[in-house]
PDB file of C-alpha atoms in Angstrom:
ATOM      1  CA  UNK A  29       8.780  13.074  62.447  1.00 43.00           C
ATOM      2  CA  UNK A  30      10.452  16.137  60.964  1.00 42.00           C
ATOM      3  CA  UNK A  31      11.421  19.240  63.025  1.00 43.00           C
ATOM      4  CA  UNK A  32      12.168  22.795  61.973  1.00 43.00           C
ATOM      5  CA  UNK A  33      15.835  23.311  61.014  1.00 44.00           C
ATOM      6  CA  UNK A  34      15.755  26.615  63.002  1.00 44.00           C
ATOM      7  CA  UNK A  35      15.333  24.816  66.333  1.00 39.00           C
ATOM      8  CA  UNK A  36      18.389  23.961  68.429  1.00 41.00           C
ATOM      9  CA  UNK A  37      19.282  20.373  69.144  1.00 41.00           C
ATOM     10  CA  UNK A  38      18.217  20.910  72.798  1.00 41.00           C
ATOM     11  CA  UNK A  39      14.711  21.899  71.716  1.00 45.00           C
ATOM     12  CA  UNK A  40      14.501  19.104  69.131  1.00 45.00           C
ATOM     13  CA  UNK A  41      12.917  16.562  71.475  1.00 45.00           C
ATOM     14  CA  UNK A  42      10.533  13.809  70.382  1.00 45.00           C
ATOM     15  CA  UNK A  43       6.835  14.563  70.837  1.00 46.00           C
ATOM     16  CA  UNK A  44       4.435  12.251  72.587  1.00 47.00           C
ATOM     17  CA  UNK A  45       2.742  10.268  69.776  1.00 44.00           C
ATOM     18  CA  UNK A  46      -0.584  10.492  71.585  1.00 45.00           C
ATOM     19  CA  UNK A  47      -0.478  14.290  71.855  1.00 45.00           C
ATOM     20  CA  UNK A  48       0.488  15.300  68.335  1.00 46.00           C
ATOM     21  CA  UNK A  49       0.416  19.060  67.793  1.00 45.00           C
ATOM     22  CA  UNK A  50      -1.930  20.723  65.261  1.00 46.00           C
ATOM     23  CA  UNK A  51       1.059  21.786  63.172  1.00 45.00           C
ATOM     24  CA  UNK A  52       2.209  18.185  62.827  1.00 46.00           C
ATOM     25  CA  UNK A  53      -1.198  16.755  61.848  1.00 45.00           C
ATOM     26  CA  UNK A  54      -1.307  18.244  58.335  1.00 48.00           C
ATOM     27  CA  UNK A  55       2.231  16.973  57.722  1.00 50.00           C
ATOM     28  CA  UNK A  56       1.318  13.415  58.649  1.00 49.00           C
ATOM     29  CA  UNK A  57      -1.982  13.602  56.719  1.00 51.00           C
ATOM     30  CA  UNK A  58      -0.233  15.029  53.650  1.00 54.00           C
ATOM     31  CA  UNK A  59       2.319  12.227  53.644  1.00 51.00           C
ATOM     32  CA  UNK A  60      -0.429   9.609  53.912  1.00 51.00           C
ATOM     33  CA  UNK A  61      -2.417  11.279  51.124  1.00 50.00           C
ATOM     34  CA  UNK A  62       0.665  11.389  48.924  1.00 53.00           C
ATOM     35  CA  UNK A  63       1.257   7.728  49.602  1.00 52.00           C
ATOM     36  CA  UNK A  64      -2.365   6.924  48.735  1.00 52.00           C
ATOM     37  CA  UNK A  65      -2.149   8.960  45.519  1.00 50.00           C
ATOM     38  CA  UNK A  66       1.009   7.097  44.582  1.00 49.00           C
ATOM     39  CA  UNK A  67      -0.722   3.768  45.113  1.00 48.00           C
ATOM     40  CA  UNK A  68      -3.716   4.883  43.046  1.00 44.00           C
ATOM     41  CA  UNK A  69      -1.437   5.926  40.186  1.00 45.00           C
ATOM     42  CA  UNK A  70       0.319   2.552  40.316  1.00 40.00           C
ATOM     43  CA  UNK A  71      -3.007   0.738  40.236  1.00 41.00           C
ATOM     44  CA  UNK A  72      -4.190   2.804  37.258  1.00 40.00           C
ATOM     45  CA  UNK A  73      -0.950   2.141  35.407  1.00 37.00           C
ATOM     46  CA  UNK A  74      -1.293  -1.581  36.091  1.00 36.00           C
ATOM     47  CA  UNK A  75      -4.891  -1.611  34.807  1.00 36.00           C
ATOM     48  CA  UNK A  76      -3.890   0.258  31.644  1.00 36.00           C
ATOM     49  CA  UNK A  77      -1.110  -2.241  31.019  1.00 35.00           C
ATOM     50  CA  UNK A  78      -3.455  -5.251  31.194  1.00 37.00           C
ATOM     51  CA  UNK A  79      -4.955  -5.000  27.647  1.00 37.00           C
ATOM     52  CA  UNK A  80      -1.541  -4.728  26.005  1.00 35.00           C
ATOM     53  CA  UNK A  81      -0.265  -7.614  28.115  1.00 34.00           C
ATOM     54  CA  UNK A  82      -3.242  -9.789  27.184  1.00 37.00           C
ATOM     55  CA  UNK A  83      -2.783  -9.067  23.465  1.00 37.00           C
ATOM     56  CA  UNK A  84       0.909  -9.956  23.616  1.00 37.00           C
ATOM     57  CA  UNK A  85       0.173 -13.087  25.633  1.00 38.00           C
ATOM     58  CA  UNK A  86      -2.592 -14.087  23.220  1.00 40.00           C
ATOM     59  CA  UNK A  87      -0.302 -13.784  20.220  1.00 39.00           C
ATOM     60  CA  UNK A  88       2.369 -15.797  22.004  1.00 38.00           C
ATOM     61  CA  UNK A  89      -0.157 -18.543  22.776  1.00 40.00           C
ATOM     62  CA  UNK A  90      -1.439 -18.580  19.193  1.00 42.00           C
ATOM     63  CA  UNK A  91       2.091 -18.959  17.878  1.00 38.00           C
ATOM     64  CA  UNK A  92       3.196 -21.534  20.452  1.00 38.00           C
ATOM     65  CA  UNK A  93       0.171 -23.788  19.966  1.00 40.00           C
ATOM     66  CA  UNK A  94       0.219 -23.680  16.175  1.00 43.00           C
ATOM     67  CA  UNK A  95      -2.904 -21.602  15.574  1.00 42.00           C
ATOM     68  CA  UNK A  96      -0.934 -19.570  13.089  1.00 42.00           C
ATOM     69  CA  UNK A  97      -0.934 -21.795  10.031  1.00 49.00           C
ATOM     70  CA  UNK A  98       1.766 -19.626   8.505  1.00 56.00           C
ATOM     71  CA  UNK A  99       4.958 -19.989  10.501  1.00 70.00           C
ATOM     72  CA  UNK A 100       6.373 -16.890   8.822  1.00 89.00           C
ATOM     73  CA  UNK A 101       5.604 -13.217   8.279  1.00 94.00           C
ATOM     74  CA  UNK A 102       3.040 -13.000   5.490  1.00 95.00           C
ATOM     75  CA  UNK A 103       3.363 -10.502   2.637  1.00 95.00           C
ATOM     76  CA  UNK A 104      -0.163  -9.222   3.187  1.00 95.00           C
ATOM     77  CA  UNK A 105      -1.047  -9.794  -0.482  1.00 96.00           C
ATOM     78  CA  UNK A 106      -3.977 -12.227  -0.823  1.00 97.00           C
ATOM     79  CA  UNK A 107      -3.912 -14.895  -3.519  1.00 98.00           C
ATOM     80  CA  UNK A 108      -6.634 -16.998  -5.108  1.00 98.00           C
ATOM     81  CA  UNK A 109      -6.598 -20.798  -5.180  1.00 98.00           C
ATOM     82  CA  UNK A 110      -9.078 -22.909  -7.144  1.00 98.00           C
ATOM     83  CA  UNK A 111      -9.456 -26.613  -7.883  1.00 98.00           C
ATOM     84  CA  UNK A 112     -12.178 -28.561  -9.627  1.00 98.00           C
ATOM     85  CA  UNK A 113     -11.966 -31.187  -6.904  1.00 98.00           C
ATOM     86  CA  UNK A 114     -10.288 -31.656  -3.518  1.00 98.00           C
ATOM     87  CA  UNK A 115     -10.211 -34.888  -1.559  1.00 98.00           C
ATOM     88  CA  UNK A 116      -8.615 -35.183   1.841  1.00 98.00           C
ATOM     89  CA  UNK A 117      -8.224 -37.416   4.873  1.00 98.00           C
ATOM     90  CA  UNK A 118      -7.763 -35.923   8.329  1.00 98.00           C
ATOM     91  CA  UNK A 119      -9.439 -32.501   8.212  1.00 98.00           C
ATOM     92  CA  UNK A 120      -9.331 -29.716  10.818  1.00 98.00           C
ATOM     93  CA  UNK A 121     -10.484 -26.097  10.784  1.00 97.00           C
ATOM     94  CA  UNK A 122     -10.145 -23.281  13.336  1.00 96.00           C
ATOM     95  CA  UNK A 123      -9.552 -19.545  13.628  1.00 93.00           C
ATOM     96  CA  UNK A 124      -6.100 -18.002  13.550  1.00 91.00           C
ATOM     97  CA  UNK A 125      -4.139 -14.809  13.107  1.00 91.00           C
ATOM     98  CA  UNK A 126      -1.449 -14.107  10.491  1.00 94.00           C
ATOM     99  CA  UNK A 127       1.066 -11.294  10.920  1.00 95.00           C
ATOM    100  CA  UNK A 128       2.940  -9.215   8.342  1.00 96.00           C
ATOM    101  CA  UNK A 129       6.547  -8.106   8.604  1.00 95.00           C
ATOM    102  CA  UNK A 130       7.139  -4.895  10.561  1.00 94.00           C
ATOM    103  CA  UNK A 131       6.625  -1.849   8.348  1.00 94.00           C
ATOM    104  CA  UNK A 132       4.853  -3.788   5.586  1.00 96.00           C
ATOM    105  CA  UNK A 133       3.279  -1.399   3.047  1.00 95.00           C
ATOM    106  CA  UNK A 134       0.311  -3.781   2.864  1.00 95.00           C
ATOM    107  CA  UNK A 135      -0.596  -3.385   6.536  1.00 95.00           C
ATOM    108  CA  UNK A 136      -3.019  -0.503   5.953  1.00 91.00           C
ATOM    109  CA  UNK A 137      -5.130   0.072   9.066  1.00 91.00           C
ATOM    110  CA  UNK A 138      -5.001  -3.596  10.142  1.00 88.00           C
ATOM    111  CA  UNK A 139      -1.909  -3.238  12.295  1.00 92.00           C
ATOM    112  CA  UNK A 140      -0.251  -5.818  10.061  1.00 94.00           C
ATOM    113  CA  UNK A 141      -2.536  -8.638  11.215  1.00 94.00           C
ATOM    114  CA  UNK A 142      -5.146 -10.656   9.323  1.00 95.00           C
ATOM    115  CA  UNK A 143      -7.828 -12.787  10.939  1.00 94.00           C
ATOM    116  CA  UNK A 144      -7.994 -16.079   9.031  1.00 95.00           C
ATOM    117  CA  UNK A 145      -9.569 -19.511   9.060  1.00 95.00           C
ATOM    118  CA  UNK A 146      -6.895 -22.201   9.120  1.00 96.00           C
ATOM    119  CA  UNK A 147      -7.810 -25.422   7.305  1.00 97.00           C
ATOM    120  CA  UNK A 148      -5.486 -28.379   7.890  1.00 97.00           C
ATOM    121  CA  UNK A 149      -5.559 -31.631   5.908  1.00 98.00           C
ATOM    122  CA  UNK A 150      -3.277 -34.541   6.706  1.00 97.00           C
ATOM    123  CA  UNK A 151      -3.311 -35.878   3.130  1.00 98.00           C
ATOM    124  CA  UNK A 152      -4.925 -34.135   0.149  1.00 98.00           C
ATOM    125  CA  UNK A 153      -5.291 -34.502  -3.602  1.00 98.00           C
ATOM    126  CA  UNK A 154      -6.400 -31.651  -5.871  1.00 98.00           C
ATOM    127  CA  UNK A 155      -7.484 -31.706  -9.512  1.00 98.00           C
ATOM    128  CA  UNK A 156      -6.732 -28.781 -11.841  1.00 98.00           C
ATOM    129  CA  UNK A 157      -5.102 -26.588  -9.221  1.00 98.00           C
ATOM    130  CA  UNK A 158      -4.817 -22.901 -10.065  1.00 98.00           C
ATOM    131  CA  UNK A 159      -3.157 -20.208  -7.982  1.00 98.00           C
ATOM    132  CA  UNK A 160      -2.927 -16.523  -8.867  1.00 98.00           C
ATOM    133  CA  UNK A 161      -1.816 -13.322  -7.192  1.00 97.00           C
ATOM    134  CA  UNK A 162      -2.669  -9.854  -8.494  1.00 96.00           C
ATOM    135  CA  UNK A 163       0.544  -7.865  -8.879  1.00 95.00           C
ATOM    136  CA  UNK A 164      -1.202  -4.730 -10.126  1.00 92.00           C
ATOM    137  CA  UNK A 165      -1.770  -4.780 -13.886  1.00 91.00           C
ATOM    138  CA  UNK A 166      -0.778  -8.438 -14.242  1.00 96.00           C
ATOM    139  CA  UNK A 167      -1.227 -11.735 -12.441  1.00 97.00           C
ATOM    140  CA  UNK A 168       1.328 -14.341 -11.475  1.00 97.00           C
ATOM    141  CA  UNK A 169      -0.405 -17.581 -12.431  1.00 97.00           C
ATOM    142  CA  UNK A 170       0.480 -21.139 -11.376  1.00 97.00           C
ATOM    143  CA  UNK A 171      -1.353 -24.239 -12.638  1.00 98.00           C
ATOM    144  CA  UNK A 172      -0.777 -27.946 -11.998  1.00 98.00           C
ATOM    145  CA  UNK A 173      -2.568 -31.279 -11.894  1.00 97.00           C
ATOM    146  CA  UNK A 174      -4.461 -30.774 -15.129  1.00 94.00           C
ATOM    147  CA  UNK A 175      -3.584 -34.190 -16.567  1.00 91.00           C
ATOM    148  CA  UNK A 176      -3.935 -37.736 -15.294  1.00 91.00           C
ATOM    149  CA  UNK A 177      -1.807 -37.027 -12.229  1.00 96.00           C
ATOM    150  CA  UNK A 178      -3.272 -34.962  -9.421  1.00 97.00           C
ATOM    151  CA  UNK A 179      -1.605 -32.486  -7.090  1.00 98.00           C
ATOM    152  CA  UNK A 180      -0.719 -34.202  -3.815  1.00 98.00           C
ATOM    153  CA  UNK A 181       0.052 -32.634  -0.457  1.00 97.00           C
ATOM    154  CA  UNK A 182       0.687 -33.848   3.061  1.00 97.00           C
ATOM    155  CA  UNK A 183       0.281 -31.795   6.245  1.00 96.00           C
ATOM    156  CA  UNK A 184      -1.366 -29.096   4.132  1.00 97.00           C
ATOM    157  CA  UNK A 185      -2.584 -25.899   5.826  1.00 96.00           C
ATOM    158  CA  UNK A 186      -4.230 -22.892   4.224  1.00 96.00           C
ATOM    159  CA  UNK A 187      -4.982 -19.575   5.936  1.00 96.00           C
ATOM    160  CA  UNK A 188      -8.077 -18.164   4.252  1.00 97.00           C
ATOM    161  CA  UNK A 189     -10.410 -15.208   4.516  1.00 97.00           C
ATOM    162  CA  UNK A 190     -12.894 -16.737   2.032  1.00 97.00           C
ATOM    163  CA  UNK A 191     -13.678 -20.330   1.053  1.00 97.00           C
ATOM    164  CA  UNK A 192     -16.455 -21.675  -1.159  1.00 97.00           C
ATOM    165  CA  UNK A 193     -17.437 -24.896  -2.929  1.00 98.00           C
ATOM    166  CA  UNK A 194     -19.702 -27.917  -2.631  1.00 98.00           C
ATOM    167  CA  UNK A 195     -18.431 -29.777   0.425  1.00 98.00           C
ATOM    168  CA  UNK A 196     -19.042 -33.159   2.034  1.00 98.00           C
ATOM    169  CA  UNK A 197     -17.476 -34.396   5.287  1.00 98.00           C
ATOM    170  CA  UNK A 198     -17.154 -37.857   6.772  1.00 98.00           C
ATOM    171  CA  UNK A 199     -17.599 -38.301  10.540  1.00 98.00           C
ATOM    172  CA  UNK A 200     -17.511 -34.572  11.229  1.00 97.00           C
ATOM    173  CA  UNK A 201     -17.267 -33.116  14.738  1.00 97.00           C
ATOM    174  CA  UNK A 202     -18.346 -29.486  15.157  1.00 97.00           C
ATOM    175  CA  UNK A 203     -17.644 -27.348  18.208  1.00 97.00           C
ATOM    176  CA  UNK A 204     -14.395 -28.949  19.367  1.00 96.00           C
ATOM    177  CA  UNK A 205     -11.909 -27.007  21.448  1.00 96.00           C
ATOM    178  CA  UNK A 206      -9.151 -26.199  18.961  1.00 95.00           C
ATOM    179  CA  UNK A 207      -6.457 -27.373  21.353  1.00 95.00           C
ATOM    180  CA  UNK A 208      -7.861 -30.919  21.318  1.00 97.00           C
ATOM    181  CA  UNK A 209      -7.912 -31.587  17.550  1.00 97.00           C
ATOM    182  CA  UNK A 210      -6.514 -34.956  16.489  1.00 96.00           C
ATOM    183  CA  UNK A 211      -7.291 -35.516  12.788  1.00 97.00           C
ATOM    184  CA  UNK A 212      -4.352 -33.589  11.280  1.00 96.00           C
ATOM    185  CA  UNK A 213      -1.019 -32.280  12.504  1.00 89.00           C
ATOM    186  CA  UNK A 214      -2.289 -28.903  13.708  1.00 92.00           C
ATOM    187  CA  UNK A 215      -3.815 -27.502  16.877  1.00 91.00           C
ATOM    188  CA  UNK A 216      -5.362 -24.183  17.805  1.00 90.00           C
ATOM    189  CA  UNK A 217      -5.379 -22.317  21.127  1.00 87.00           C
ATOM    190  CA  UNK A 218      -7.473 -23.535  24.027  1.00 93.00           C
ATOM    191  CA  UNK A 219     -11.001 -22.119  24.112  1.00 94.00           C
ATOM    192  CA  UNK A 220     -11.221 -21.518  20.347  1.00 94.00           C
ATOM    193  CA  UNK A 221     -14.108 -22.986  18.307  1.00 95.00           C
ATOM    194  CA  UNK A 222     -13.118 -25.597  15.726  1.00 96.00           C
ATOM    195  CA  UNK A 223     -14.283 -28.604  13.755  1.00 97.00           C
ATOM    196  CA  UNK A 224     -12.703 -31.766  12.388  1.00 98.00           C
ATOM    197  CA  UNK A 225     -13.603 -34.734  10.207  1.00 98.00           C
ATOM    198  CA  UNK A 226     -12.161 -38.029   9.022  1.00 98.00           C
ATOM    199  CA  UNK A 227     -12.594 -37.064   5.350  1.00 98.00           C
ATOM    200  CA  UNK A 228     -13.376 -33.989   3.268  1.00 98.00           C
ATOM    201  CA  UNK A 229     -14.520 -33.656  -0.351  1.00 98.00           C
ATOM    202  CA  UNK A 230     -14.980 -30.271  -2.049  1.00 98.00           C
ATOM    203  CA  UNK A 231     -16.083 -29.675  -5.641  1.00 98.00           C
ATOM    204  CA  UNK A 232     -15.365 -26.327  -7.326  1.00 98.00           C
ATOM    205  CA  UNK A 233     -13.100 -25.166  -4.509  1.00 98.00           C
ATOM    206  CA  UNK A 234     -12.283 -21.470  -4.381  1.00 98.00           C
ATOM    207  CA  UNK A 235     -10.216 -19.787  -1.661  1.00 98.00           C
ATOM    208  CA  UNK A 236      -8.793 -16.378  -0.892  1.00 98.00           C
ATOM    209  CA  UNK A 237      -5.609 -17.198   1.006  1.00 98.00           C
ATOM    210  CA  UNK A 238      -2.846 -15.345   2.784  1.00 97.00           C
ATOM    211  CA  UNK A 239      -0.614 -18.353   3.399  1.00 96.00           C
ATOM    212  CA  UNK A 240      -0.180 -22.011   2.524  1.00 96.00           C
ATOM    213  CA  UNK A 241       2.190 -24.532   4.079  1.00 95.00           C
ATOM    214  CA  UNK A 242       2.746 -28.234   3.426  1.00 95.00           C
ATOM    215  CA  UNK A 243       5.109 -30.967   4.494  1.00 94.00           C
ATOM    216  CA  UNK A 244       5.183 -32.304   0.926  1.00 95.00           C
ATOM    217  CA  UNK A 245       3.636 -30.601  -2.117  1.00 96.00           C
ATOM    218  CA  UNK A 246       3.783 -32.442  -5.471  1.00 97.00           C
ATOM    219  CA  UNK A 247       2.668 -30.448  -8.509  1.00 97.00           C
ATOM    220  CA  UNK A 248       2.676 -32.530 -11.725  1.00 97.00           C
ATOM    221  CA  UNK A 249       2.496 -30.478 -14.926  1.00 97.00           C
ATOM    222  CA  UNK A 250       3.501 -27.294 -13.115  1.00 97.00           C
ATOM    223  CA  UNK A 251       3.283 -24.102 -15.183  1.00 97.00           C
ATOM    224  CA  UNK A 252       4.193 -20.624 -13.915  1.00 97.00           C
ATOM    225  CA  UNK A 253       3.530 -17.550 -16.038  1.00 96.00           C
ATOM    226  CA  UNK A 254       2.185 -14.002 -16.102  1.00 97.00           C
ATOM    227  CA  UNK A 255      -1.389 -13.540 -17.238  1.00 96.00           C
ATOM    228  CA  UNK A 256      -3.883 -10.732 -17.742  1.00 94.00           C
ATOM    229  CA  UNK A 257      -6.466 -12.701 -15.743  1.00 93.00           C
ATOM    230  CA  UNK A 258      -6.255 -14.717 -12.558  1.00 95.00           C
ATOM    231  CA  UNK A 259      -7.887 -17.972 -11.525  1.00 96.00           C
TER     232      UNK A 259
END
């Protein structure tokens, strides 16, 4: 309990707590109010910090559990992949999030992140594979598997924003939790919708991808060139 600095030490005697003076009441009330305001501000700051914390935690979980098919910073430039036929064993599919390098000129208003569908295939063969990326005025074009030998890949993952074709699945399971997938070597975060199948067959495959990874990728008859048109 504070006393006036003008009072002598003899007069500066403790007051009876039960008989507080009117002049002391506002002081005590003001201190309590200040303390309450401080607590309110702390609570508000904590609440405001929650969304940012959840976003950071979510990204960490996605990365740690393999939901990000691309284990690298993507360029942010989409590329097209086509094949006349794809056959695979051990198929999984779930949602993911790819992230561009800090300061990427391709980020636009996305914050440098792209929502994708990750498709994982344990073993895949593709016929007449074509991949192209628009460089602005010209396309970088890659083709392979146009002869007797097909393109082969193991532990293949593609991060796509569009996928089309005529598809058939063997022993498909739809609605799995992405963290429980077992058909290929990939898992998504817990609580995320997913599907998996023993086999997958797609005719006239066409994808818009932001990333592709594979344990092994064999491309017989590989040709890389610039072209006026893409796939």
